[in-house]
Amino acid sequence: PSVFGSPMLPLPSCATFADDGFPEDESLEEDAETPAGPRRFELQHESIHAASLSLDDESFSRSALGAGLTPIVDGVLYLGSAKDVGDAAACAALGIGAHLCVAKDVAFPAHAVASDVPTLHLPLRDAADECLKEHVDTAIAFIDEQAAAGRRVVV
């Protein structure tokens, strides 16, 4: 079975939609006394909202932006920037054994090339019109093959 093979659960229907495409859910209606939508969430969760607007150095290091190689599927799939993937010690510490590069203008790190680990390069552009659909099956097959061989993959 695929790393991604778990079936999708149906999402609950939370609101009905009018012909104009907007929700009919009255809880989203806003008036002067009762804010709705994002404003209501902001007021109900003011501490979360305030904290998300400012990151000090300590918060940044704990955020996804400063996390380095991030596990997506524990023990199998990790995500990282080109800088993070280039850190041979970090990759070794996590037991990374395969590299999937999805950026047209990024090469595999020297440590991956030198160690002759399995690699796959999908030269995707960072553009809204890039067609990802034609590469998904190839990427998933590579990840599944590496996982079946006991290798951890970094993208």
C-alpha positions as CSV (number, residue, x, y, z in Angstrom):
1,P,0.0,0.0,0.0
2,S,1.0,3.6,-0.6
3,V,2.4,5.9,2.0
4,F,-0.5,8.0,0.8
5,G,-2.9,5.1,0.6
6,S,-5.3,5.8,3.5
7,P,-8.7,6.6,2.2
8,M,-10.1,10.1,2.4
9,L,-12.9,10.4,4.9
10,P,-15.9,12.4,3.7
11,L,-16.0,15.9,5.0
12,P,-19.1,16.9,6.9
13,S,-21.4,19.4,5.3
14,C,-21.2,22.5,7.4
15,A,-23.2,25.0,5.4
16,T,-25.6,25.1,2.5
17,F,-25.0,27.4,-0.4
18,A,-27.3,29.7,-2.3
19,D,-27.4,30.0,-6.0
20,D,-24.9,32.9,-5.8
21,G,-22.3,30.5,-4.2
22,F,-22.2,32.2,-0.8
23,P,-23.0,30.3,2.4
24,E,-26.6,30.5,3.7
25,D,-25.3,29.7,7.2
26,E,-26.6,32.4,9.4
27,S,-23.6,32.2,11.7
28,L,-21.5,33.8,9.0
29,E,-23.8,36.8,8.7
30,E,-22.4,39.9,10.3
31,D,-24.1,42.9,11.9
32,A,-22.9,45.9,13.9
33,E,-23.3,44.0,17.2
34,T,-22.2,40.5,16.2
35,P,-19.1,40.1,14.0
36,A,-18.9,37.0,11.9
37,G,-16.4,35.0,9.9
38,P,-12.7,35.9,10.4
39,R,-13.4,38.9,12.6
40,R,-15.4,36.7,15.0
41,F,-12.6,34.1,15.1
42,E,-10.1,36.9,15.7
43,L,-12.1,38.3,18.7
44,Q,-12.8,34.8,20.2
45,H,-9.1,33.8,19.9
46,E,-7.4,37.1,20.4
47,S,-4.3,35.6,22.0
48,I,-3.7,33.2,19.1
49,H,-4.3,36.0,16.6
50,A,-1.9,38.4,18.3
51,A,0.8,35.8,18.6
52,S,0.6,34.9,14.9
53,L,1.3,38.5,14.0
54,S,4.7,38.7,15.7
55,L,7.5,36.2,15.8
56,D,10.5,36.8,18.1
57,D,13.7,34.8,17.6
58,E,12.6,32.0,19.9
59,S,9.2,31.7,18.3
60,F,10.7,31.7,14.9
61,S,13.1,28.9,15.7
62,R,10.0,26.8,16.8
63,S,7.9,27.8,13.7
64,A,7.7,25.8,10.5
65,L,9.9,28.6,8.9
66,G,12.8,27.8,11.1
67,A,12.2,24.1,11.7
68,G,14.8,22.7,9.2
69,L,13.8,19.3,7.8
70,T,10.1,18.7,8.8
71,P,8.6,15.3,9.1
72,I,5.5,15.0,6.9
73,V,5.0,11.2,7.3
74,D,7.0,10.2,10.4
75,G,9.9,7.9,9.6
76,V,9.3,8.1,5.8
77,L,8.9,11.5,4.3
78,Y,10.5,14.8,5.2
79,L,10.2,18.3,3.7
80,G,12.9,20.9,3.6
81,S,14.3,23.9,1.8
82,A,17.4,23.6,-0.5
83,K,19.5,25.0,2.4
84,D,18.1,22.4,4.9
85,V,18.6,19.5,2.4
86,G,22.1,20.7,1.8
87,D,22.9,20.1,5.5
88,A,24.6,16.7,5.4
89,A,24.7,16.3,9.2
90,A,20.9,17.0,9.5
91,C,20.1,14.5,6.7
92,A,22.4,11.9,8.3
93,A,20.9,12.5,11.8
94,L,17.4,11.8,10.3
95,G,18.6,8.8,8.3
96,I,17.6,10.4,5.0
97,G,18.3,7.8,2.3
98,A,16.7,9.3,-0.8
99,H,16.2,12.8,-2.3
100,L,13.2,14.1,-4.4
101,C,13.9,17.5,-5.8
102,V,10.9,19.4,-7.2
103,A,12.5,22.6,-8.2
104,K,13.8,23.3,-11.8
105,D,16.7,25.5,-10.7
106,V,17.9,23.5,-7.7
107,A,20.5,20.7,-7.9
108,F,20.9,17.8,-5.5
109,P,23.3,18.6,-2.6
110,A,26.9,17.4,-3.0
111,H,26.6,15.0,-0.1
112,A,23.6,13.2,-1.8
113,V,25.5,12.9,-5.1
114,A,28.7,11.8,-3.4
115,S,26.9,9.1,-1.4
116,D,25.1,7.8,-4.5
117,V,21.6,7.7,-2.8
118,P,18.5,7.3,-5.0
119,T,17.4,10.6,-6.4
120,L,14.6,11.9,-8.6
121,H,14.5,15.4,-10.0
122,L,11.2,16.8,-11.2
123,P,12.1,20.2,-12.8
124,L,9.1,22.2,-11.7
125,R,8.9,25.9,-12.0
126,D,7.7,28.0,-9.1
127,A,4.8,29.4,-11.1
128,A,1.0,29.3,-10.8
129,D,0.6,27.8,-14.2
130,E,2.9,24.8,-13.6
131,C,1.1,21.6,-14.1
132,L,1.8,19.4,-11.1
133,K,-0.7,16.7,-12.0
134,E,1.5,15.1,-14.6
135,H,4.3,14.7,-11.9
136,V,2.3,13.4,-8.9
137,D,2.2,9.7,-9.9
138,T,6.0,9.7,-10.6
139,A,6.7,11.4,-7.2
140,I,4.4,9.0,-5.3
141,A,5.9,6.0,-7.0
142,F,9.4,7.1,-6.1
143,I,8.5,7.8,-2.5
144,D,6.7,4.4,-2.2
145,E,9.7,2.6,-3.7
146,Q,12.1,4.2,-1.3
147,A,9.8,3.6,1.7
148,A,9.5,-0.1,0.7
149,A,13.3,-0.3,0.7
150,G,13.4,1.2,4.2
151,R,14.7,4.6,3.0
152,R,13.6,7.9,4.3
153,V,12.9,10.5,1.6
154,V,13.4,14.2,1.7
155,V,11.6,16.5,-0.7
